[in-house]
Amino acid sequence: MAKRIANARRAKPRRAARKPIIVRHEGNPILTAADWPYPVNTVFNAAAAIVDGETVLLVRVEDHSGVSHLTVARSADGVGGWRVGPRPALAPSPAHPEEAWGVEDPRLTWLEEAGCFAIAYTAYSHRGPLVALATTRDFKTFKRLGPALPPENKDAALFPTTFGGEWLMLHRPVTGGFGAHIWLSRSPDLVHWGEHELVLQARSGPYWDAGKIGLSAPPLRTNKGWLILYHGVRNTCSGAIYRQGLALLDLADPTKVLARTGDWLFGPEAGYERVGDVGNVVFCCGWTLVDKEVRLYYAGADSNVCLATARLGDLLGLLR
Ligand code: M1P
């Protein structure tokens, strides 16, 4: 008895469990095919923006032929009460053969100087996936700017401002045998793109982002730098695992990487992230910043739209 009391005295007080940085919404997934006003296979990989105080998602929708289009969903609080458009907002156009197999994975950026949103999306066809651009002011009418970067290229988003009179775009070309990394290109007019530079490389060896990487949500301006969310892929003997990580780019020169997380920020854990059309995937195309809270709209297993939140300060804290 005396020995047990002595042991109890020596026992150190337990540390309080550390709060998770990423908090998944308890109602996840927040949107599924069942919420769609017309028959679809899956809804996933949504771009996000705050428009007139509402959250607007431009959701990738895969129909029952396997081809994707984009549909608008709006919510007053960004969490529930979603109003889904009755028909596709941006669907493959016969005038754009590069979209013949689908319009996929949009990223939205408000272009302050142009007074419109830019949508960078994957146009998919027998020619291969490429980066295409469109603009909109009201999410009802869209102006296509056409292919910006040739195949194979995906996972693109613009910065919201010009740098020395040029627009900058991050994107992910795939090079046969040399990997898939994040590059930056410049344009005077959103149509002609050049001065391509490598920004962030996939790691190698056992790392979570060794298989390939790609930009997730568009760059988010903070007082520490451009916050970058990117996906990393690890190829395993039972398939790929898609996880999300962070990097910080210099505000004045976004080709300079200031910091990058060693560990992934979050990866597939919940059932709706583990199981679906493509299991073990968390894939994010959009986030919003509301009162220092970052809201990540991501897809689980290529089959739904989910929400997770994080304090901006906590995310930046990972990049010190
Ligand atoms: O299945 C996971 C994702 O795979 C592709 O992403 P990436 O080319 O960046 O590896 C895309 O098909 C994407 O839509 C999909 O969610």
mmCIF file of C-alpha atoms and ligand atoms in Angstrom:
data_model
loop_
_atom_site.group_PDB
_atom_site.id
_atom_site.type_symbol
_atom_site.label_atom_id
_atom_site.label_comp_id
_atom_site.label_asym_id
_atom_site.label_seq_id
_atom_site.Cartn_x
_atom_site.Cartn_y
_atom_site.Cartn_z
ATOM 1 C CA MET A 1 0.000 0.000 0.000
ATOM 2 C CA ALA A 2 2.786 2.415 1.056
ATOM 3 C CA LYS A 3 4.648 1.588 -2.160
ATOM 4 C CA ARG A 4 1.572 2.351 -4.250
ATOM 5 C CA ILE A 5 1.149 5.754 -2.542
ATOM 6 C CA ALA A 6 4.839 6.574 -3.154
ATOM 7 C CA ASN A 7 4.432 5.696 -6.884
ATOM 8 C CA ALA A 8 1.338 7.865 -7.103
ATOM 9 C CA ARG A 9 3.297 10.798 -5.620
ATOM 10 C CA ARG A 10 6.048 10.348 -8.212
ATOM 11 C CA ALA A 11 3.585 10.183 -11.150
ATOM 12 C CA LYS A 12 3.831 13.310 -13.291
ATOM 13 C CA PRO A 13 0.618 15.227 -14.004
ATOM 14 C CA ARG A 14 -0.727 14.313 -17.447
ATOM 15 C CA ARG A 15 -0.409 16.978 -20.124
ATOM 16 C CA ALA A 16 -3.653 18.199 -21.615
ATOM 17 C CA ALA A 17 -4.126 16.709 -25.107
ATOM 18 C CA ARG A 18 -3.024 19.188 -27.780
ATOM 19 C CA LYS A 19 -5.945 20.734 -29.669
ATOM 20 C CA PRO A 20 -6.080 19.574 -33.281
ATOM 21 C CA ILE A 21 -5.197 22.310 -35.768
ATOM 22 C CA ILE A 22 -7.623 21.009 -38.381
ATOM 23 C CA VAL A 23 -11.190 20.555 -37.152
ATOM 24 C CA ARG A 24 -13.514 18.561 -39.384
ATOM 25 C CA HIS A 25 -17.120 19.746 -39.435
ATOM 26 C CA GLU A 26 -19.308 17.353 -37.479
ATOM 27 C CA GLY A 27 -21.890 17.360 -40.276
ATOM 28 C CA ASN A 28 -19.400 16.187 -42.923
ATOM 29 C CA PRO A 29 -19.856 15.648 -45.756
ATOM 30 C CA ILE A 30 -21.661 18.962 -46.218
ATOM 31 C CA LEU A 31 -22.680 18.206 -49.829
ATOM 32 C CA THR A 32 -23.192 14.933 -51.679
ATOM 33 C CA ALA A 33 -24.777 13.780 -54.930
ATOM 34 C CA ALA A 34 -28.046 13.380 -52.982
ATOM 35 C CA ASP A 35 -28.202 17.190 -52.582
ATOM 36 C CA TRP A 36 -28.156 17.738 -56.358
ATOM 37 C CA PRO A 37 -31.320 18.843 -58.141
ATOM 38 C CA TYR A 38 -30.518 16.568 -61.098
ATOM 39 C CA PRO A 39 -29.055 13.035 -61.235
ATOM 40 C CA VAL A 40 -25.250 12.934 -60.845
ATOM 41 C CA ASN A 41 -22.633 10.408 -59.797
ATOM 42 C CA THR A 42 -20.464 12.497 -57.455
ATOM 43 C CA VAL A 43 -19.844 16.098 -56.355
ATOM 44 C CA PHE A 44 -16.334 17.033 -55.181
ATOM 45 C CA ASN A 45 -13.251 19.303 -55.668
ATOM 46 C CA ALA A 46 -15.008 22.668 -55.203
ATOM 47 C CA ALA A 47 -13.549 26.148 -55.628
ATOM 48 C CA ALA A 48 -14.656 28.629 -52.946
ATOM 49 C CA ALA A 49 -15.090 32.383 -52.535
ATOM 50 C CA ILE A 50 -17.014 34.893 -50.456
ATOM 51 C CA VAL A 51 -19.333 36.877 -52.747
ATOM 52 C CA ASP A 52 -21.573 39.624 -51.325
ATOM 53 C CA GLY A 53 -21.242 38.059 -47.870
ATOM 54 C CA GLU A 54 -22.257 34.583 -49.056
ATOM 55 C CA THR A 55 -20.049 31.560 -49.615
ATOM 56 C CA VAL A 56 -20.052 30.472 -53.235
ATOM 57 C CA LEU A 57 -18.742 27.064 -54.215
ATOM 58 C CA LEU A 58 -18.050 26.114 -57.800
ATOM 59 C CA VAL A 59 -18.407 22.373 -57.453
ATOM 60 C CA ARG A 60 -17.019 19.713 -59.761
ATOM 61 C CA VAL A 61 -19.880 17.401 -60.647
ATOM 62 C CA GLU A 62 -19.319 14.071 -62.355
ATOM 63 C CA ASP A 63 -22.293 12.850 -64.333
ATOM 64 C CA HIS A 64 -23.244 9.257 -65.065
ATOM 65 C CA SER A 65 -21.090 9.188 -68.210
ATOM 66 C CA GLY A 66 -17.946 10.044 -66.206
ATOM 67 C CA VAL A 67 -17.644 13.557 -67.667
ATOM 68 C CA SER A 68 -17.417 16.507 -65.232
ATOM 69 C CA HIS A 69 -18.929 19.989 -65.264
ATOM 70 C CA LEU A 70 -19.107 22.799 -62.677
ATOM 71 C CA THR A 71 -22.196 23.869 -60.738
ATOM 72 C CA VAL A 72 -22.646 26.770 -58.310
ATOM 73 C CA ALA A 73 -23.764 26.189 -54.702
ATOM 74 C CA ARG A 74 -24.382 29.109 -52.311
ATOM 75 C CA SER A 75 -24.739 29.327 -48.543
ATOM 76 C CA ALA A 76 -25.296 32.299 -46.212
ATOM 77 C CA ASP A 77 -23.008 30.903 -43.502
ATOM 78 C CA GLY A 78 -20.700 28.688 -45.565
ATOM 79 C CA VAL A 79 -21.744 25.635 -43.575
ATOM 80 C CA GLY A 80 -25.354 24.729 -44.298
ATOM 81 C CA GLY A 81 -28.475 25.758 -46.153
ATOM 82 C CA TRP A 82 -26.791 25.242 -49.523
ATOM 83 C CA ARG A 83 -28.711 26.361 -52.599
ATOM 84 C CA VAL A 84 -27.498 24.332 -55.531
ATOM 85 C CA GLY A 85 -27.890 25.700 -59.062
ATOM 86 C CA PRO A 86 -30.580 23.899 -61.093
ATOM 87 C CA ARG A 87 -28.193 23.291 -64.007
ATOM 88 C CA PRO A 88 -24.453 23.273 -64.785
ATOM 89 C CA ALA A 89 -22.785 26.706 -64.718
ATOM 90 C CA LEU A 90 -19.747 25.721 -66.803
ATOM 91 C CA ALA A 91 -20.003 22.545 -68.885
ATOM 92 C CA PRO A 92 -17.810 21.241 -71.732
ATOM 93 C CA SER A 93 -18.355 23.464 -74.748
ATOM 94 C CA PRO A 94 -18.350 22.117 -78.336
ATOM 95 C CA ALA A 95 -16.446 25.316 -79.239
ATOM 96 C CA HIS A 96 -13.632 24.131 -76.934
ATOM 97 C CA PRO A 97 -12.439 20.662 -78.009
ATOM 98 C CA GLU A 98 -9.914 20.699 -75.148
ATOM 99 C CA GLU A 99 -12.923 20.268 -72.792
ATOM 100 C CA ALA A 100 -14.464 17.299 -74.630
ATOM 101 C CA TRP A 101 -13.901 14.909 -71.696
ATOM 102 C CA GLY A 102 -14.755 17.375 -68.956
ATOM 103 C CA VAL A 103 -14.235 20.544 -66.991
ATOM 104 C CA GLU A 104 -12.582 19.696 -63.663
ATOM 105 C CA ASP A 105 -11.010 20.968 -60.416
ATOM 106 C CA PRO A 106 -11.627 24.750 -60.503
ATOM 107 C CA ARG A 107 -9.763 27.324 -58.389
ATOM 108 C CA LEU A 108 -11.191 30.821 -57.904
ATOM 109 C CA THR A 109 -9.244 34.034 -57.439
ATOM 110 C CA TRP A 110 -10.692 37.544 -57.154
ATOM 111 C CA LEU A 111 -8.555 39.724 -59.430
ATOM 112 C CA GLU A 112 -8.597 43.089 -57.711
ATOM 113 C CA GLU A 113 -7.266 45.054 -60.686
ATOM 114 C CA ALA A 114 -9.514 43.374 -63.273
ATOM 115 C CA GLY A 115 -12.659 43.475 -61.125
ATOM 116 C CA CYS A 116 -13.594 39.859 -61.846
ATOM 117 C CA PHE A 117 -13.017 36.322 -60.631
ATOM 118 C CA ALA A 118 -10.550 34.159 -62.514
ATOM 119 C CA ILE A 119 -11.305 30.447 -62.693
ATOM 120 C CA ALA A 120 -8.341 28.206 -63.386
ATOM 121 C CA TYR A 121 -9.596 24.721 -64.247
ATOM 122 C CA THR A 122 -8.532 21.484 -65.851
ATOM 123 C CA ALA A 123 -9.846 21.073 -69.380
ATOM 124 C CA TYR A 124 -9.733 17.365 -70.182
ATOM 125 C CA SER A 125 -9.836 15.677 -73.583
ATOM 126 C CA HIS A 126 -8.073 13.072 -75.716
ATOM 127 C CA ARG A 127 -5.363 15.760 -76.041
ATOM 128 C CA GLY A 128 -4.573 15.370 -72.320
ATOM 129 C CA PRO A 129 -5.408 17.500 -69.261
ATOM 130 C CA LEU A 130 -4.421 21.153 -69.552
ATOM 131 C CA VAL A 131 -4.847 24.403 -67.623
ATOM 132 C CA ALA A 132 -7.639 26.627 -68.970
ATOM 133 C CA LEU A 133 -8.858 29.991 -67.703
ATOM 134 C CA ALA A 134 -12.232 31.721 -67.586
ATOM 135 C CA THR A 135 -13.507 34.849 -65.856
ATOM 136 C CA THR A 136 -16.831 35.749 -64.271
ATOM 137 C CA ARG A 137 -18.338 38.601 -62.282
ATOM 138 C CA ASP A 138 -21.660 37.037 -61.326
ATOM 139 C CA PHE A 139 -21.261 33.235 -61.615
ATOM 140 C CA LYS A 140 -24.010 33.301 -64.239
ATOM 141 C CA THR A 141 -22.030 34.318 -67.307
ATOM 142 C CA PHE A 142 -18.505 33.109 -67.930
ATOM 143 C CA LYS A 143 -15.902 34.286 -70.408
ATOM 144 C CA ARG A 144 -13.496 31.602 -71.520
ATOM 145 C CA LEU A 145 -9.904 32.702 -72.122
ATOM 146 C CA GLY A 146 -8.989 29.278 -73.514
ATOM 147 C CA PRO A 147 -6.019 27.017 -72.773
ATOM 148 C CA ALA A 148 -3.312 28.815 -70.777
ATOM 149 C CA LEU A 149 -0.787 25.986 -70.451
ATOM 150 C CA PRO A 150 -0.549 22.817 -72.602
ATOM 151 C CA PRO A 151 -0.850 19.195 -71.393
ATOM 152 C CA GLU A 152 -0.077 17.602 -69.102
ATOM 153 C CA ASN A 153 -0.808 20.343 -66.617
ATOM 154 C CA LYS A 154 -3.332 20.803 -63.779
ATOM 155 C CA ASP A 155 -3.828 22.241 -60.291
ATOM 156 C CA ALA A 156 -3.488 25.910 -61.241
ATOM 157 C CA ALA A 157 -4.536 29.121 -59.489
ATOM 158 C CA LEU A 158 -3.790 32.798 -59.950
ATOM 159 C CA PHE A 159 -2.480 35.280 -57.418
ATOM 160 C CA PRO A 160 -5.010 38.081 -56.787
ATOM 161 C CA THR A 161 -2.712 40.976 -57.729
ATOM 162 C CA THR A 162 -0.205 41.748 -60.455
ATOM 163 C CA PHE A 163 3.518 41.838 -59.728
ATOM 164 C CA GLY A 164 5.309 44.535 -61.727
ATOM 165 C CA GLY A 165 2.387 44.583 -64.159
ATOM 166 C CA GLU A 166 2.267 40.796 -64.638
ATOM 167 C CA TRP A 167 -0.221 38.181 -63.470
ATOM 168 C CA LEU A 168 1.277 35.158 -61.741
ATOM 169 C CA MET A 169 -0.099 31.641 -61.776
ATOM 170 C CA LEU A 170 0.952 28.507 -59.912
ATOM 171 C CA HIS A 171 0.433 25.225 -61.741
ATOM 172 C CA ARG A 172 1.615 21.619 -61.910
ATOM 173 C CA PRO A 173 3.096 20.298 -65.144
ATOM 174 C CA VAL A 174 3.910 16.593 -65.318
ATOM 175 C CA THR A 175 7.214 15.685 -66.909
ATOM 176 C CA GLY A 176 7.772 12.139 -68.126
ATOM 177 C CA GLY A 177 10.241 10.611 -65.695
ATOM 178 C CA PHE A 178 11.112 13.858 -63.911
ATOM 179 C CA GLY A 179 8.167 14.101 -61.570
ATOM 180 C CA ALA A 180 5.301 16.498 -60.945
ATOM 181 C CA HIS A 181 6.184 19.725 -59.150
ATOM 182 C CA ILE A 182 4.649 23.185 -58.622
ATOM 183 C CA TRP A 183 5.739 25.886 -61.081
ATOM 184 C CA LEU A 184 5.032 29.597 -61.447
ATOM 185 C CA SER A 185 4.402 31.403 -64.761
ATOM 186 C CA ARG A 186 3.821 35.050 -65.671
ATOM 187 C CA SER A 187 1.476 36.811 -68.087
ATOM 188 C CA PRO A 188 0.859 40.416 -69.116
ATOM 189 C CA ASP A 189 -2.734 39.693 -70.225
ATOM 190 C CA LEU A 190 -3.947 36.337 -68.727
ATOM 191 C CA VAL A 191 -3.595 34.780 -72.199
ATOM 192 C CA HIS A 192 0.128 34.559 -72.961
ATOM 193 C CA TRP A 193 2.118 32.740 -70.261
ATOM 194 C CA GLY A 194 5.887 32.452 -69.934
ATOM 195 C CA GLU A 195 8.975 32.930 -67.723
ATOM 196 C CA HIS A 196 8.220 29.541 -66.153
ATOM 197 C CA GLU A 197 10.019 28.817 -62.860
ATOM 198 C CA LEU A 198 10.046 25.838 -60.532
ATOM 199 C CA VAL A 199 8.777 26.784 -57.057
ATOM 200 C CA LEU A 200 8.121 23.670 -54.967
ATOM 201 C CA GLN A 201 9.369 20.156 -55.636
ATOM 202 C CA ALA A 202 7.919 16.819 -54.646
ATOM 203 C CA ARG A 203 10.147 15.212 -52.016
ATOM 204 C CA SER A 204 11.614 11.791 -52.561
ATOM 205 C CA GLY A 205 11.969 8.555 -50.597
ATOM 206 C CA PRO A 206 9.358 7.641 -47.994
ATOM 207 C CA TYR A 207 7.800 11.083 -47.599
ATOM 208 C CA TRP A 208 4.047 11.703 -47.798
ATOM 209 C CA ASP A 209 4.609 14.093 -50.729
ATOM 210 C CA ALA A 210 7.241 12.084 -52.614
ATOM 211 C CA GLY A 211 5.038 10.659 -55.392
ATOM 212 C CA LYS A 212 3.894 14.009 -56.782
ATOM 213 C CA ILE A 213 2.549 17.307 -55.537
ATOM 214 C CA GLY A 214 0.060 19.872 -56.816
ATOM 215 C CA LEU A 215 -1.422 23.146 -55.657
ATOM 216 C CA SER A 216 -4.651 22.734 -53.685
ATOM 217 C CA ALA A 217 -6.374 26.026 -52.764
ATOM 218 C CA PRO A 218 -5.289 29.353 -54.328
ATOM 219 C CA PRO A 219 -2.501 31.340 -52.600
ATOM 220 C CA LEU A 220 -3.794 33.163 -49.499
ATOM 221 C CA ARG A 221 -2.168 36.516 -48.678
ATOM 222 C CA THR A 222 -1.081 36.827 -45.010
ATOM 223 C CA ASN A 223 1.258 39.266 -43.302
ATOM 224 C CA LYS A 224 3.893 36.473 -43.159
ATOM 225 C CA GLY A 225 3.744 35.570 -46.837
ATOM 226 C CA TRP A 226 1.540 33.729 -49.343
ATOM 227 C CA LEU A 227 0.080 30.706 -47.608
ATOM 228 C CA ILE A 228 0.050 27.712 -49.923
ATOM 229 C CA LEU A 229 -1.995 24.568 -49.408
ATOM 230 C CA TYR A 230 -0.789 21.722 -51.584
ATOM 231 C CA HIS A 231 -1.548 18.049 -51.965
ATOM 232 C CA GLY A 232 1.115 15.408 -51.752
ATOM 233 C CA VAL A 233 0.766 11.885 -53.036
ATOM 234 C CA ARG A 234 2.370 8.787 -51.647
ATOM 235 C CA ASN A 235 2.231 5.738 -53.878
ATOM 236 C CA THR A 236 1.851 2.522 -51.918
ATOM 237 C CA CYS A 237 1.401 -1.092 -52.941
ATOM 238 C CA SER A 238 -2.338 -0.689 -52.361
ATOM 239 C CA GLY A 239 -2.752 2.616 -54.188
ATOM 240 C CA ALA A 240 -2.109 6.331 -53.781
ATOM 241 C CA ILE A 241 -2.764 8.334 -50.600
ATOM 242 C CA TYR A 242 -3.583 12.052 -51.114
ATOM 243 C CA ARG A 243 -2.781 14.332 -48.162
ATOM 244 C CA GLN A 244 -2.556 18.098 -47.636
ATOM 245 C CA GLY A 245 0.437 20.168 -46.522
ATOM 246 C CA LEU A 246 1.459 23.827 -46.264
ATOM 247 C CA ALA A 247 4.161 26.115 -47.606
ATOM 248 C CA LEU A 248 4.819 29.837 -47.307
ATOM 249 C CA LEU A 249 6.008 31.951 -50.254
ATOM 250 C CA ASP A 250 7.619 35.373 -50.104
ATOM 251 C CA LEU A 251 5.075 38.197 -50.465
ATOM 252 C CA ALA A 252 7.102 40.236 -52.941
ATOM 253 C CA ASP A 253 8.699 37.319 -54.794
ATOM 254 C CA PRO A 254 6.508 34.195 -54.622
ATOM 255 C CA THR A 255 9.156 32.075 -56.328
ATOM 256 C CA LYS A 256 10.966 32.115 -52.951
ATOM 257 C CA VAL A 257 9.821 29.385 -50.569
ATOM 258 C CA LEU A 258 10.129 30.683 -46.989
ATOM 259 C CA ALA A 259 8.919 27.541 -45.222
ATOM 260 C CA ARG A 260 7.237 24.189 -45.781
ATOM 261 C CA THR A 261 5.692 21.707 -43.357
ATOM 262 C CA GLY A 262 7.599 18.465 -42.906
ATOM 263 C CA ASP A 263 4.502 16.548 -41.813
ATOM 264 C CA TRP A 264 1.201 16.542 -43.626
ATOM 265 C CA LEU A 265 -1.459 18.894 -42.285
ATOM 266 C CA PHE A 266 -4.254 16.378 -42.685
ATOM 267 C CA GLY A 267 -4.913 13.200 -44.575
ATOM 268 C CA PRO A 268 -7.677 10.665 -45.054
ATOM 269 C CA GLU A 269 -8.948 9.410 -41.677
ATOM 270 C CA ALA A 270 -12.748 9.567 -41.644
ATOM 271 C CA GLY A 271 -14.829 6.946 -43.439
ATOM 272 C CA TYR A 272 -15.988 9.538 -45.998
ATOM 273 C CA GLU A 273 -12.321 10.226 -46.850
ATOM 274 C CA ARG A 274 -11.243 6.576 -46.868
ATOM 275 C CA VAL A 275 -14.061 5.114 -48.933
ATOM 276 C CA GLY A 276 -15.596 6.410 -52.161
ATOM 277 C CA ASP A 277 -14.974 6.435 -55.897
ATOM 278 C CA VAL A 278 -11.253 7.024 -55.212
ATOM 279 C CA GLY A 279 -10.450 5.993 -51.647
ATOM 280 C CA ASN A 280 -7.819 7.511 -49.333
ATOM 281 C CA VAL A 281 -8.027 10.972 -50.847
ATOM 282 C CA VAL A 282 -8.437 14.416 -49.314
ATOM 283 C CA PHE A 283 -8.311 16.956 -52.138
ATOM 284 C CA CYS A 284 -8.912 20.682 -51.721
ATOM 285 C CA CYS A 285 -9.561 23.314 -54.394
ATOM 286 C CA GLY A 286 -10.850 26.184 -52.242
ATOM 287 C CA TRP A 287 -10.681 27.928 -48.909
ATOM 288 C CA THR A 288 -12.082 31.147 -47.438
ATOM 289 C CA LEU A 289 -10.853 33.350 -44.604
ATOM 290 C CA VAL A 290 -13.557 34.508 -42.192
ATOM 291 C CA ASP A 291 -12.485 36.348 -38.998
ATOM 292 C CA LYS A 292 -9.050 34.703 -38.914
ATOM 293 C CA GLU A 293 -10.657 31.289 -39.387
ATOM 294 C CA VAL A 294 -9.645 29.412 -42.515
ATOM 295 C CA ARG A 295 -12.440 27.279 -43.958
ATOM 296 C CA LEU A 296 -11.186 24.497 -46.145
ATOM 297 C CA TYR A 297 -13.680 23.056 -48.610
ATOM 298 C CA TYR A 298 -12.261 19.714 -49.579
ATOM 299 C CA ALA A 299 -13.397 16.451 -51.063
ATOM 300 C CA GLY A 300 -13.249 13.049 -49.415
ATOM 301 C CA ALA A 301 -12.491 10.072 -51.666
ATOM 302 C CA ASP A 302 -13.457 12.074 -54.798
ATOM 303 C CA SER A 303 -17.092 11.624 -53.755
ATOM 304 C CA ASN A 304 -18.355 14.547 -51.652
ATOM 305 C CA VAL A 305 -17.715 18.078 -50.390
ATOM 306 C CA CYS A 306 -16.465 18.411 -46.808
ATOM 307 C CA LEU A 307 -15.571 21.317 -44.539
ATOM 308 C CA ALA A 308 -12.693 21.660 -42.086
ATOM 309 C CA THR A 309 -11.632 24.779 -40.198
ATOM 310 C CA ALA A 310 -8.345 26.013 -38.741
ATOM 311 C CA ARG A 311 -7.122 29.218 -37.097
ATOM 312 C CA LEU A 312 -4.945 31.169 -39.536
ATOM 313 C CA GLY A 313 -2.441 31.798 -36.721
ATOM 314 C CA ASP A 314 -2.161 28.049 -36.051
ATOM 315 C CA LEU A 315 -1.454 27.323 -39.733
ATOM 316 C CA LEU A 316 1.203 30.031 -39.869
ATOM 317 C CA GLY A 317 2.624 28.693 -36.607
ATOM 318 C CA LEU A 318 3.414 25.424 -38.391
ATOM 319 C CA LEU A 319 5.580 27.370 -40.837
ATOM 320 C CA ARG A 320 7.846 29.228 -38.444
HETATM 321 O O1 M1P B 1 -8.100 11.163 -57.257
HETATM 322 C C1 M1P B 1 -7.435 12.229 -56.635
HETATM 323 C C2 M1P B 1 -7.217 13.373 -57.611
HETATM 324 O O2 M1P B 1 -6.406 12.922 -58.693
HETATM 325 C C3 M1P B 1 -6.042 13.897 -59.655
HETATM 326 O O3 M1P B 1 -5.255 14.896 -59.043
HETATM 327 P P1 M1P B 1 -3.723 15.153 -59.451
HETATM 328 O O4 M1P B 1 -3.651 15.130 -60.944
HETATM 329 O O5 M1P B 1 -3.356 16.453 -58.848
HETATM 330 O O6 M1P B 1 -2.958 14.014 -58.872
HETATM 331 C C4 M1P B 1 -7.271 14.592 -60.223
HETATM 332 O O7 M1P B 1 -7.940 13.695 -61.078
HETATM 333 C C5 M1P B 1 -8.225 15.075 -59.140
HETATM 334 O O8 M1P B 1 -9.406 15.493 -59.717
HETATM 335 C C6 M1P B 1 -8.524 13.937 -58.165
HETATM 336 O O9 M1P B 1 -9.292 14.430 -57.093
#
